[in-house]
Short mmCIF file of C-alpha atoms in Angstrom, two decimals:
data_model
loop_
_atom_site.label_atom_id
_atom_site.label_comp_id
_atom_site.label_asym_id
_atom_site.label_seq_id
_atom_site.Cartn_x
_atom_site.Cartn_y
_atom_site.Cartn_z
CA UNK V 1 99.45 106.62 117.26
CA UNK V 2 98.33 108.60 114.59
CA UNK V 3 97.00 107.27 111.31
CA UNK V 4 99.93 108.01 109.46
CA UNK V 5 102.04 105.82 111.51
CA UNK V 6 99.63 103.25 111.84
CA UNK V 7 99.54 103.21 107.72
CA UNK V 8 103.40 102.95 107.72
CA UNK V 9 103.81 100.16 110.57
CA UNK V 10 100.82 98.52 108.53
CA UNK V 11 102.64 98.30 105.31
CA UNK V 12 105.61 96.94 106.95
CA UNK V 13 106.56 93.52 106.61
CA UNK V 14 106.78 91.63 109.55
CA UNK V 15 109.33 88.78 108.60
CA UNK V 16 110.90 90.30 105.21
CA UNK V 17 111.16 93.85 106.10
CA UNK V 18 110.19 96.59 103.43
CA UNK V 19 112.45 98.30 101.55
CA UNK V 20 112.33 102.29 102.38
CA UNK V 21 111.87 103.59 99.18
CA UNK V 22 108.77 101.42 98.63
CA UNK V 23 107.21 102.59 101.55
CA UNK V 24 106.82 106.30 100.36
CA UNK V 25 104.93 105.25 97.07
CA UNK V 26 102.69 103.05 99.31
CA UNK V 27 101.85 106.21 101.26
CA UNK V 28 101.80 108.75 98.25
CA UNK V 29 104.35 110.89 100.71
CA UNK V 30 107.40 113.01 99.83
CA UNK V 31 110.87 111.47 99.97
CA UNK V 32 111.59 114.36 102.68
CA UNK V 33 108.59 113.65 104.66
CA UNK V 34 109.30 109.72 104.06
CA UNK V 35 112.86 110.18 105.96
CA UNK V 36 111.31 112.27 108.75
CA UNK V 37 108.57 110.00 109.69
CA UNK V 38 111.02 106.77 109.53
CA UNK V 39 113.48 109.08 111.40
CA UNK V 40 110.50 109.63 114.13
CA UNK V 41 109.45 106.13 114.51
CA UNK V 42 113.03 105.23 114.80
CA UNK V 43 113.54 107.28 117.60
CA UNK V 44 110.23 106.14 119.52
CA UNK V 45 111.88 102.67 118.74
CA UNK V 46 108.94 101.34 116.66
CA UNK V 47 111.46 100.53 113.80
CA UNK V 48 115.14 99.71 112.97
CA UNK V 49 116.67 100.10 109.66
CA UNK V 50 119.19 97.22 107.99
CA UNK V 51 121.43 98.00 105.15
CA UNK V 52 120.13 95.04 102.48
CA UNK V 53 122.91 92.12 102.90
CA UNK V 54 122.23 91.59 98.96
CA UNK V 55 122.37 95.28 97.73
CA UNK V 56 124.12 97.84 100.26
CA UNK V 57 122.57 100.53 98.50
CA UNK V 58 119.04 99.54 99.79
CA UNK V 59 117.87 100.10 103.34
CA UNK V 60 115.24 97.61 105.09
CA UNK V 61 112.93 98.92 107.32
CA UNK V 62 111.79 96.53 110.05
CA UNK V 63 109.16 96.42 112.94
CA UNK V 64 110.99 96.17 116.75
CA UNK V 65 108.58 94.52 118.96
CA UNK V 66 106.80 97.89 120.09
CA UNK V 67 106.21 98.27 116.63
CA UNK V 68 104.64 95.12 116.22
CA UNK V 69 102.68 96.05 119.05
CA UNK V 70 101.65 99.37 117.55
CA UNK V 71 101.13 97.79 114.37
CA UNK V 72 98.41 95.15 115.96
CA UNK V 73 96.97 98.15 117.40
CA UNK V 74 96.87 99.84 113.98
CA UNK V 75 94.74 96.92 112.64
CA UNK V 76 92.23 96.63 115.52
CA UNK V 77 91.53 100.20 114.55
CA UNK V 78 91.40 99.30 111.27
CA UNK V 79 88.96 96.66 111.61
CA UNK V 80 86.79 98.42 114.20
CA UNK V 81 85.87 101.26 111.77
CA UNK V 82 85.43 98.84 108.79
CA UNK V 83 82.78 96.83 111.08
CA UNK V 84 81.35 100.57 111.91
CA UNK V 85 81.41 101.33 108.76
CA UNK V 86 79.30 97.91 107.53
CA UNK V 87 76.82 98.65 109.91
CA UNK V 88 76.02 102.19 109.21
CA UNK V 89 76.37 102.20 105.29
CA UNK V 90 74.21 99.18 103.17
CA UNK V 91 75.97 97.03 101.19
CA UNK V 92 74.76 98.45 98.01
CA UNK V 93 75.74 101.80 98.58
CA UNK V 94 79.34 100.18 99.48
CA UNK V 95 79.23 98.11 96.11
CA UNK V 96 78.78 101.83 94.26
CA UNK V 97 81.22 103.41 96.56
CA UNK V 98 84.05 100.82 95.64
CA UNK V 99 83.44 100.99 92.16
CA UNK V 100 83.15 104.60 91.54
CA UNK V 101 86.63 104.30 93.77
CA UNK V 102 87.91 102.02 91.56
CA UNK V 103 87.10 103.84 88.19
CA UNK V 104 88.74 107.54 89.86
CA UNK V 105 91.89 104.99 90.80
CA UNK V 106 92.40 104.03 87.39
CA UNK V 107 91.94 107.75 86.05
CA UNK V 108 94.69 108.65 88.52
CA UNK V 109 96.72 105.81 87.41
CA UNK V 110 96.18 106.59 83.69
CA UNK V 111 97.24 110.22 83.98
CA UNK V 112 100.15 109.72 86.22
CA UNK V 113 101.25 107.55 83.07
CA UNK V 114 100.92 109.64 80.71
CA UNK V 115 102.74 112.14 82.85
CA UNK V 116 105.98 110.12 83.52
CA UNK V 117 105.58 110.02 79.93
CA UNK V 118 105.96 113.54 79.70
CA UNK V 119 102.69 114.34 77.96
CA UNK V 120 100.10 115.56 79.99
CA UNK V 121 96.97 115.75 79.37
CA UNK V 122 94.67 118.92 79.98
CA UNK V 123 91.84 118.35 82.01
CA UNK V 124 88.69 119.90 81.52
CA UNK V 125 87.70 121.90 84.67
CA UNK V 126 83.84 122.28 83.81
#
């Protein structure tokens, strides 16, 4: 599976479902691309879709049992490369990475703000 998947069946609830349409923001992907992937992994029956029985408008997105199965694989990849990743990097230079990640995160968030807003903010390019 690619990474892509493996992110989706990842952020998929396993007893609750996910709602579709938080899936895409989860993934920072395209309604359009969000409806071909799920349309994909439906048809290599790794997922099934439910209309919500509260709110017929909303579509949950749940894991068949090869998805589950994909979706374990997913997270031994997931946990092989951060173990790889521990042992090659030290801890300090992880501490720095993470926090310099953290600090560009809220910069992201802060501008996407002030662009739902609808006043964007120039920034410099130097």
């Amino acid at each position: 599976i690619t990474m892509a998947i493996g992110y989706v069946l990842l952020n998929i609830d396993l007893d609750e479902g996910t709602p579709a349409t938080k899936i895409g923001p989860l993934l920072g992907m395209e309604p359009r691309s969000l409806v071909r992937m799920l349309k994909s992994l439906e048809e290599r029956g790794l997922i099934r879709r439910e209309v919500d029985g509260n709110d017929k408008r909303f579509v949950r997105i749940y894991l068949t049992e090869e998805g589950k199965a994909k979706r374990e694989m997913a997270r031994d990849g997931v946990i092989l490369f951060n173990n790889m990743i521990r042992e090659k990097i030290p801890l300090d230079k992880l501490v720095i990475f993470f926090e310099v990640m953290k600090d560009i995160n809220k910069l992201v968030e802060e501008e996407n703000s002030k662009i739902k807003a609808g006043e964007p903010e120039e920034l410099p390019l130097d």
